[in-house]
PDB file of C-alpha atoms in Angstrom:
ATOM      1  CA  MET A   1      70.952  36.471 -15.211  1.00 46.00           C
ATOM      2  CA  THR A   2      67.571  36.508 -16.816  1.00 52.00           C
ATOM      3  CA  SER A   3      64.704  37.510 -14.731  1.00 58.00           C
ATOM      4  CA  ASN A   4      61.471  35.609 -14.903  1.00 58.00           C
ATOM      5  CA  PRO A   5      58.857  37.739 -16.629  1.00 60.00           C
ATOM      6  CA  TYR A   6      56.124  35.928 -14.673  1.00 59.00           C
ATOM      7  CA  SER A   7      57.602  36.553 -11.246  1.00 57.00           C
ATOM      8  CA  ILE A   8      54.740  38.816 -10.370  1.00 62.00           C
ATOM      9  CA  PHE A   9      52.400  35.796 -10.896  1.00 55.00           C
ATOM     10  CA  GLY A  10      54.357  33.600  -8.512  1.00 62.00           C
ATOM     11  CA  GLY A  11      56.818  32.433 -11.133  1.00 65.00           C
ATOM     12  CA  GLN A  12      54.187  30.497 -13.113  1.00 72.00           C
ATOM     13  CA  THR A  13      53.196  30.968 -16.665  1.00 73.00           C
ATOM     14  CA  PRO A  14      49.523  31.779 -17.251  1.00 73.00           C
ATOM     15  CA  ALA A  15      48.939  28.200 -18.469  1.00 78.00           C
ATOM     16  CA  GLU A  16      50.538  26.781 -15.321  1.00 78.00           C
ATOM     17  CA  ALA A  17      48.482  29.140 -13.143  1.00 76.00           C
ATOM     18  CA  ARG A  18      45.299  28.094 -14.965  1.00 84.00           C
ATOM     19  CA  LYS A  19      46.185  24.427 -14.535  1.00 86.00           C
ATOM     20  CA  ALA A  20      46.863  24.977 -10.797  1.00 82.00           C
ATOM     21  CA  ARG A  21      43.480  26.700 -10.398  1.00 86.00           C
ATOM     22  CA  GLU A  22      41.731  23.798 -12.193  1.00 89.00           C
ATOM     23  CA  ILE A  23      43.448  21.269  -9.922  1.00 88.00           C
ATOM     24  CA  LYS A  24      42.510  23.334  -6.864  1.00 87.00           C
ATOM     25  CA  ASN A  25      38.862  23.524  -8.064  1.00 87.00           C
ATOM     26  CA  GLN A  26      38.809  19.767  -8.742  1.00 86.00           C
ATOM     27  CA  ASP A  27      40.138  19.135  -5.232  1.00 86.00           C
ATOM     28  CA  LYS A  28      37.363  21.327  -3.796  1.00 87.00           C
ATOM     29  CA  GLU A  29      34.758  19.427  -5.830  1.00 87.00           C
ATOM     30  CA  VAL A  30      36.133  16.069  -4.661  1.00 86.00           C
ATOM     31  CA  GLN A  31      36.074  17.255  -1.042  1.00 88.00           C
ATOM     32  CA  SER A  32      32.550  18.566  -1.519  1.00 86.00           C
ATOM     33  CA  LEU A  33      31.384  15.265  -3.067  1.00 86.00           C
ATOM     34  CA  SER A  34      32.992  13.186  -0.318  1.00 87.00           C
ATOM     35  CA  SER A  35      31.371  15.459   2.290  1.00 89.00           C
ATOM     36  CA  MET A  36      27.997  14.991   0.586  1.00 89.00           C
ATOM     37  CA  ALA A  37      28.556  11.207   0.477  1.00 89.00           C
ATOM     38  CA  ARG A  38      29.229  11.181   4.238  1.00 91.00           C
ATOM     39  CA  GLU A  39      26.092  13.243   4.866  1.00 91.00           C
ATOM     40  CA  LEU A  40      24.070  10.898   2.648  1.00 90.00           C
ATOM     41  CA  SER A  41      25.377   7.918   4.593  1.00 90.00           C
ATOM     42  CA  VAL A  42      24.351   9.547   7.873  1.00 90.00           C
ATOM     43  CA  VAL A  43      20.899  10.365   6.488  1.00 90.00           C
ATOM     44  CA  ARG A  44      20.456   6.760   5.290  1.00 90.00           C
ATOM     45  CA  THR A  45      21.272   5.402   8.748  1.00 89.00           C
ATOM     46  CA  GLN A  46      18.882   7.858  10.359  1.00 89.00           C
ATOM     47  CA  LEU A  47      16.200   6.935   7.817  1.00 88.00           C
ATOM     48  CA  SER A  48      16.585   3.214   8.496  1.00 87.00           C
ATOM     49  CA  GLY A  49      16.275   3.954  12.210  1.00 86.00           C
ATOM     50  CA  LEU A  50      13.123   5.977  11.583  1.00 87.00           C
ATOM     51  CA  ASP A  51      11.722   3.209   9.384  1.00 86.00           C
ATOM     52  CA  HIS A  52      12.283   0.728  12.217  1.00 85.00           C
ATOM     53  CA  ARG A  53      10.587   3.083  14.696  1.00 87.00           C
ATOM     54  CA  PHE A  54       7.674   3.594  12.281  1.00 86.00           C
ATOM     55  CA  SER A  55       7.223  -0.176  11.977  1.00 86.00           C
ATOM     56  CA  ASN A  56       7.167  -0.472  15.773  1.00 84.00           C
ATOM     57  CA  LEU A  57       4.603   2.327  15.990  1.00 85.00           C
ATOM     58  CA  GLU A  58       2.429   0.600  13.389  1.00 86.00           C
ATOM     59  CA  ARG A  59       2.500  -2.636  15.423  1.00 85.00           C
ATOM     60  CA  ILE A  60       1.639  -0.771  18.620  1.00 84.00           C
ATOM     61  CA  LEU A  61      -1.202   1.105  16.909  1.00 81.00           C
ATOM     62  CA  HIS A  62      -2.577  -2.168  15.538  1.00 78.00           C
ATOM     63  CA  ARG A  63      -2.524  -3.706  19.035  1.00 77.00           C
ATOM     64  CA  ILE A  64      -4.288  -0.648  20.456  1.00 76.00           C
ATOM     65  CA  MET A  65      -6.964  -0.844  17.742  1.00 73.00           C
ATOM     66  CA  VAL A  66      -7.562  -4.527  18.504  1.00 68.00           C
ATOM     67  CA  VAL A  67      -7.909  -3.805  22.219  1.00 65.00           C
ATOM     68  CA  GLU A  68     -10.239  -0.862  21.582  1.00 64.00           C
ATOM     69  CA  GLU A  69     -12.328  -2.988  19.219  1.00 60.00           C
ATOM     70  CA  LYS A  70     -12.699  -5.654  21.902  1.00 57.00           C
ATOM     71  CA  GLN A  71     -13.661  -2.994  24.431  1.00 54.00           C
ATOM     72  CA  LEU A  72     -16.235  -1.542  22.051  1.00 54.00           C
ATOM     73  CA  LEU A  73     -17.760  -4.968  21.549  1.00 49.00           C
ATOM     74  CA  THR A  74     -18.274  -5.381  25.257  1.00 46.00           C
ATOM     75  CA  MET A  75     -19.611  -1.888  25.917  1.00 46.00           C
ATOM     76  CA  ASN A  76     -23.239  -1.642  27.004  1.00 38.00           C
ATOM     77  CA  CYS A  77     -24.070   0.788  24.196  1.00 41.00           C
ATOM     78  CA  LEU A  78     -23.700  -2.036  21.675  1.00 45.00           C
ATOM     79  CA  LEU A  79     -25.952  -4.395  23.564  1.00 47.00           C
ATOM     80  CA  PRO A  80     -28.390  -2.119  25.408  1.00 51.00           C
ATOM     81  CA  GLU A  81     -30.410  -3.745  28.159  1.00 51.00           C
ATOM     82  CA  ASP A  82     -32.573  -0.729  28.997  1.00 50.00           C
ATOM     83  CA  GLY A  83     -34.816  -1.111  25.940  1.00 51.00           C
ATOM     84  CA  ARG A  84     -33.900   2.241  24.435  1.00 51.00           C
ATOM     85  CA  PRO A  85     -33.929   2.349  20.611  1.00 50.00           C
ATOM     86  CA  LEU A  86     -30.569   1.911  18.954  1.00 52.00           C
ATOM     87  CA  SER A  87     -29.155   4.627  16.739  1.00 55.00           C
ATOM     88  CA  ILE A  88     -28.116   3.646  13.209  1.00 54.00           C
ATOM     89  CA  GLY A  89     -24.448   3.451  14.203  1.00 62.00           C
ATOM     90  CA  ASP A  90     -25.330   1.278  17.203  1.00 68.00           C
ATOM     91  CA  GLN A  91     -27.509  -0.963  15.023  1.00 72.00           C
ATOM     92  CA  GLU A  92     -24.655  -1.539  12.614  1.00 73.00           C
ATOM     93  CA  ALA A  93     -22.204  -2.171  15.449  1.00 73.00           C
ATOM     94  CA  ARG A  94     -24.592  -4.614  17.120  1.00 74.00           C
ATOM     95  CA  ALA A  95     -25.237  -6.425  13.839  1.00 77.00           C
ATOM     96  CA  ARG A  96     -21.507  -6.688  13.211  1.00 73.00           C
ATOM     97  CA  HIS A  97     -21.030  -7.960  16.768  1.00 71.00           C
ATOM     98  CA  LEU A  98     -23.720 -10.626  16.367  1.00 73.00           C
ATOM     99  CA  LEU A  99     -22.100 -11.883  13.173  1.00 75.00           C
ATOM    100  CA  GLY A 100     -18.639 -11.705  14.690  1.00 72.00           C
ATOM    101  CA  LEU A 101     -17.419  -9.119  12.200  1.00 70.00           C
ATOM    102  CA  SER A 102     -14.960  -6.350  12.971  1.00 63.00           C
ATOM    103  CA  ILE A 103     -16.710  -3.164  14.000  1.00 60.00           C
ATOM    104  CA  ILE A 104     -13.933  -1.155  12.356  1.00 60.00           C
ATOM    105  CA  GLY A 105     -13.465  -1.165   8.612  1.00 65.00           C
ATOM    106  CA  GLU A 106     -15.412  -1.552   5.424  1.00 74.00           C
ATOM    107  CA  LEU A 107     -18.222  -4.065   5.121  1.00 75.00           C
ATOM    108  CA  LYS A 108     -17.962  -6.536   2.261  1.00 81.00           C
ATOM    109  CA  GLU A 109     -20.884  -8.631   1.151  1.00 85.00           C
ATOM    110  CA  LYS A 110     -18.808 -11.804   0.741  1.00 86.00           C
ATOM    111  CA  ASP A 111     -17.481 -11.509   4.328  1.00 85.00           C
ATOM    112  CA  ILE A 112     -20.987 -11.000   5.683  1.00 85.00           C
ATOM    113  CA  LYS A 113     -22.343 -14.012   3.777  1.00 88.00           C
ATOM    114  CA  ARG A 114     -19.407 -16.231   4.766  1.00 87.00           C
ATOM    115  CA  GLN A 115     -19.773 -15.371   8.452  1.00 85.00           C
ATOM    116  CA  TYR A 116     -23.556 -15.815   8.309  1.00 87.00           C
ATOM    117  CA  LYS A 117     -23.231 -19.284   6.765  1.00 87.00           C
ATOM    118  CA  ILE A 118     -20.806 -20.366   9.477  1.00 87.00           C
ATOM    119  CA  LEU A 119     -23.082 -19.128  12.255  1.00 84.00           C
ATOM    120  CA  ALA A 120     -26.247 -20.430  10.585  1.00 85.00           C
ATOM    121  CA  LYS A 121     -24.784 -23.936  10.463  1.00 85.00           C
ATOM    122  CA  LYS A 122     -23.765 -23.691  14.106  1.00 84.00           C
ATOM    123  CA  LEU A 123     -26.957 -22.101  15.482  1.00 82.00           C
ATOM    124  CA  HIS A 124     -29.726 -23.524  13.277  1.00 83.00           C
ATOM    125  CA  PRO A 125     -32.585 -24.947  15.394  1.00 81.00           C
ATOM    126  CA  ASP A 126     -32.765 -28.168  13.347  1.00 82.00           C
ATOM    127  CA  VAL A 127     -29.143 -28.925  14.199  1.00 79.00           C
ATOM    128  CA  ASN A 128     -29.409 -27.980  17.894  1.00 74.00           C
ATOM    129  CA  ASP A 129     -32.836 -29.430  18.749  1.00 75.00           C
ATOM    130  CA  GLY A 130     -34.420 -25.963  18.916  1.00 69.00           C
ATOM    131  CA  GLU A 131     -32.150 -24.706  21.717  1.00 71.00           C
ATOM    132  CA  THR A 132     -30.628 -21.780  19.813  1.00 68.00           C
ATOM    133  CA  THR A 133     -33.717 -20.417  18.098  1.00 76.00           C
ATOM    134  CA  GLU A 134     -33.452 -16.909  19.580  1.00 80.00           C
ATOM    135  CA  GLU A 135     -29.738 -16.618  18.776  1.00 81.00           C
ATOM    136  CA  PHE A 136     -30.356 -17.839  15.241  1.00 82.00           C
ATOM    137  CA  ILE A 137     -33.130 -15.273  14.715  1.00 82.00           C
ATOM    138  CA  ASN A 138     -30.858 -12.476  15.978  1.00 82.00           C
ATOM    139  CA  VAL A 139     -28.059 -13.572  13.654  1.00 83.00           C
ATOM    140  CA  GLU A 140     -30.504 -13.730  10.749  1.00 85.00           C
ATOM    141  CA  LYS A 141     -31.786 -10.216  11.521  1.00 84.00           C
ATOM    142  CA  ALA A 142     -28.204  -8.932  11.729  1.00 83.00           C
ATOM    143  CA  TYR A 143     -27.386 -10.578   8.411  1.00 86.00           C
ATOM    144  CA  ASN A 144     -30.414  -9.036   6.677  1.00 85.00           C
ATOM    145  CA  TYR A 145     -29.632  -5.613   8.146  1.00 82.00           C
ATOM    146  CA  LEU A 146     -25.983  -5.673   7.045  1.00 83.00           C
ATOM    147  CA  ILE A 147     -26.775  -6.987   3.561  1.00 85.00           C
ATOM    148  CA  GLU A 148     -29.330  -4.199   3.149  1.00 83.00           C
ATOM    149  CA  LEU A 149     -26.793  -1.671   4.443  1.00 80.00           C
ATOM    150  CA  VAL A 150     -24.129  -2.841   1.973  1.00 81.00           C
ATOM    151  CA  SER A 151     -26.549  -2.849  -0.980  1.00 78.00           C
ATOM    152  CA  ARG A 152     -27.504   0.817  -0.429  1.00 70.00           C
TER     153      ARG A 152
END
């Protein structure tokens, strides 16, 4: 009976042992890749959930900004009745309010002109038999102030 010279290596030749190690390593890599694919899938689902939540938060924030803007327009500091002088920020806010422009955001000359033309047609004394003269003057002052502010 011939004894196997490789019995101390588990009865495998060195080439067979090498091949078995390669297969074992490939199996580990496949398991590792499949584990990473599962983790990636979980992360993608969590990310889509977060994206949905972020969109909801954006909508809520937008609603809050609209409500706050409306509240700011109706605050007494924008339309002071006590005769105190307006600060520069209050002047701009009041001018924007008179022209019906958003008090939040960047002023653009074309928006100011467009809004002024709409209001001028509506409030001009010649069109309304002189009834809206004071309102028209206020709108005109607001327009001039905002145009000057934008041109600086």
